[in-house]
Amino acid sequence: MALEAGTRLGHYEVVSSLGAGGMGEVYRAKDTKLGREVAVKLLLDEVSSDPERLARFEREARVLASLNHKNIASLHAFEREGDTGFLVMELVEGETLADRIRRGAIPVDEALPLFVQVAEGLEAAHEKGVIHRDLKPANIKISPDGVVKILDFGLAKATSPDLDPAAATLSNSPTLTLAATMRGQILGTAAYMAPEQAKGSPVDKRADLWAFGACLYEAITAKRAFDGNDATDILGSVLKLEPDWDALPAELPDALKRVLERCLAKDPRQRARDAGDLRLDLEAAPREKLSLSPETARPEHSLVRWIPWLVAAGAIAVVITLMASRDEAEPQPRPMTRTSIVLPLEAPLAPPSSFHLAIGRTSLALAPDGSFLVYVAWVDHAHHLYRRDMRSGEITPMQGTEGAQGPLFSPDSRWVGFFADGRLKKVLLDGGEPQVLATAVWGSGADWGSDGHIYFAPTEASRIYRVPENGGGAEPVTVLPKDTFMQTHPWLLPGTRDLILTSHSQRRRIVSRATVSSSEAPSLLLERGHGARVSPSGHLIFMDEGRLLAVAYDRADKSVAGTPIVILDDVRNDSMAGHMSATFSNSGTLIYPGGSDISRGRFVWADRQGNREPLNLPVASYQDSDVSPDGRTIAYTVPEGVESRIWVYDIERGTARPLTPGSGPFWSSVSDTLFYTSFTDAGPSVWRIGAEGSASPTEVLPAPAHLQTLGEVGIIYDVRQGDVSFAPWAEQLVAVDLDEARLILASEAQETFAALSPDERWLAYMSDESGTWEIYVTDFPEASIKRRVSTAGGEEPRWSPDGSEIIWRFGVDWFSVDFDDGEEMKLGAPMIILSGPFINVPGWSWDFSPDGRRFLVLENEEASEALTELAVIHDFFEEVERLVPTD
């Protein structure tokens, strides 16, 4: 039966039709309880009207619902509404493989990563004993960002009637028996049936591998491996004929041809045995010598396409050689079985809204007993805490947590701590009024210790403090060495006074150990890493650039033992901010957002209409950008190990060259000189260098001086003054002749990112005096009046070239206010002028073109995506122990 838009099936509201499949009608629908869009599949009448088959289907659906894998479309539920049975499945956007093939053969280097993902999905399902039985291009979906999802996994068996297994029937061909009148469906399924399936014999996972080979063949040739005028012809070719091997691309690697031959062997005993083996073969295919001859090579499939693969293969070969030279080979990670958690579309995991707000903070917290997950949701352009019952799957908002970040659990799993409104707070997991515990301007990481205290870093430039869990005075418990400007991610080893923390210097981020309330400086544990904590299995678990690593921890010696091993390399993380992305319970359940390092991006020009034009630069971890006044050159910073280097980009020629070590470049007014910050053991100092780099750099201001901006009147820089725990920054002005330093702003708040107006009469800057970063403006240099410009958060202010606007960013949005400095200062209402998949980085992450029409921004599509799926590993500690023995 066809359903109209607006029809309700339980709490699902039909939005539109998506088409018909072998099982019945498919619809896009809204889950009115969770507020997300799903795919609803109505079962065929012959299934819904048969109580015995419906009961069988429900049993099978429970098994299929366990297939939670990134390359398998999730089955959320099996529901009934009256006499109608229907499935609720993950709605996967994008095109099917069949759609893609209709546009022509897929180049081999494009097809390989797609089919590696298909193999991963098959491998995960087969490990759970589930066979697809109806794999075909129409059941393989490719999302816009290239993620493959296999649809209708195992539903072929679920819809089949119960028959005598000894009888040779076509029950193993679900579309032939359930939709026999749909000729297109018959042909579509028959073309991918294994010979034993076509005969009606019982099938195992090798039938899926046959279908895998048939799909791969069709993808790279744009023709079916087995075809005919009708189902009889097709099944005859499946049983008797070979594919047209001459139709394969001339440059096909020999290894890939062997994969096809192994998949399409008619005798199951001669066929590939495991999807995992196919995956490994596909991953290794680019390393094989290509079957390419000058006479048969096609221009569009030249060897150039394979250069990245061959380079990668060479790197792998070097690594293998080095590993072979070791006395003992390191254990290699094996694929771990993952399930997933789906979050509501209207309450996805919050992205880091800014570098300053994100540094050191987590977005996930799993209760120590594993009962609940609390996460930071992004709702109505603001942060809120949501909780998920790990048993029932119910997700609900936590009242009174607007603006919250950095959630943490009490040891008994009853309370949730968080940072909001410049305070450290706590609230009962079951609900109630939040209680304020301490002042914490930013709260860069925290831990609820087993000793009844919460350990936290109250600001971005702070040592570690602690406060009693029921409130009271906060007290410092660590020493901040001279070469360390910040400590974050404190974690108290239960039953001890040992505090694991992350120490930040100007050149690196390390893992340290400190003794609570000791006068000794923290000792080094790891040369790089952040967010470390010791697991019950006796391992130090930590993050490093999107990877989760583990190393054995010796409690007696209070040191690590051995070499850290990568456990996961697909953790979505902002390596610039250095927050911990994963969370685990005491029983070993690990939850994390899958993805990559979202601090990497590419420079683009964007205008107020949303148009974007990329620069001729690769994707990288860029920092600080400044467009020269003449509009011909861009200066920017690229991290290089423990240091950074300033590069310059010629806009007209589209070329870049390195200039000098340093960061935070600013152009002189005539575009011939760059001023920048250089870090030494004594601290930051200000330097200058000619734009051509022909002369040696010259120090302008000795340490401590961190360049903020400059103009004809002089240089504005910031230095630390006072108690670095609560009032670390003050702005100072140095005159043009550099003879005199004049203090402009000095308060108990942090004040930074200063920007002079074009006429140099006004100064816009960031301050956290309200408890969150906001933009202010003051007269310059007197600073006798002050007005708040932003109303809901702001960072990195700049002036429009004509001085009529103050523009700033907050998260992925750019705001503007009109500025009039006539008889008295007048400010307009803030309005959004630009939004997009743009990322924030340390330093100035955007700038104007000289005419003010375009913005220079850093783009990363993944960073702005709503994250609605989290990966779950239930046996995480077992995997860590296998890879990293503690003996």
XYZ file of N, CA and C in Angstrom, residues 742 744-745 761-762 777-787 825:
51
model
N 53.731 51.305 27.313
C 52.612 51.892 28.031
C 51.533 50.846 28.235
N 47.994 49.427 28.571
C 46.680 49.841 28.076
C 45.578 49.231 28.926
N 45.589 47.912 29.030
C 44.547 47.201 29.763
C 45.186 46.256 30.761
N 42.287 54.914 16.221
C 41.696 55.640 17.340
C 40.955 54.704 18.280
N 40.710 53.444 17.846
C 39.919 52.512 18.640
C 40.603 51.159 18.667
N 35.244 47.077 22.806
C 35.951 48.130 22.106
C 36.221 49.260 23.089
N 37.397 49.867 22.969
C 37.771 50.986 23.830
C 38.510 52.022 23.005
N 38.509 53.269 23.492
C 39.252 54.305 22.790
C 40.748 54.069 22.993
N 41.524 54.469 21.986
C 42.955 54.156 21.993
C 43.760 55.450 21.822
N 44.810 55.637 22.626
C 45.357 54.704 23.621
C 44.860 54.952 25.041
N 43.917 55.901 25.234
C 43.527 56.268 26.587
C 42.806 55.152 27.333
N 41.970 54.369 26.614
C 41.160 53.317 27.238
C 40.288 53.896 28.357
N 39.687 55.054 28.070
C 38.864 55.710 29.088
C 37.405 55.278 29.033
N 36.959 54.758 27.892
C 35.599 54.240 27.775
C 35.665 52.826 27.220
N 34.635 52.044 27.523
C 34.637 50.645 27.079
C 33.200 50.240 26.794
N 33.004 49.567 25.665
C 31.686 49.048 25.319
C 31.801 47.589 24.908
N 30.352 57.165 20.425
C 30.434 55.840 19.831
C 29.038 55.216 19.732
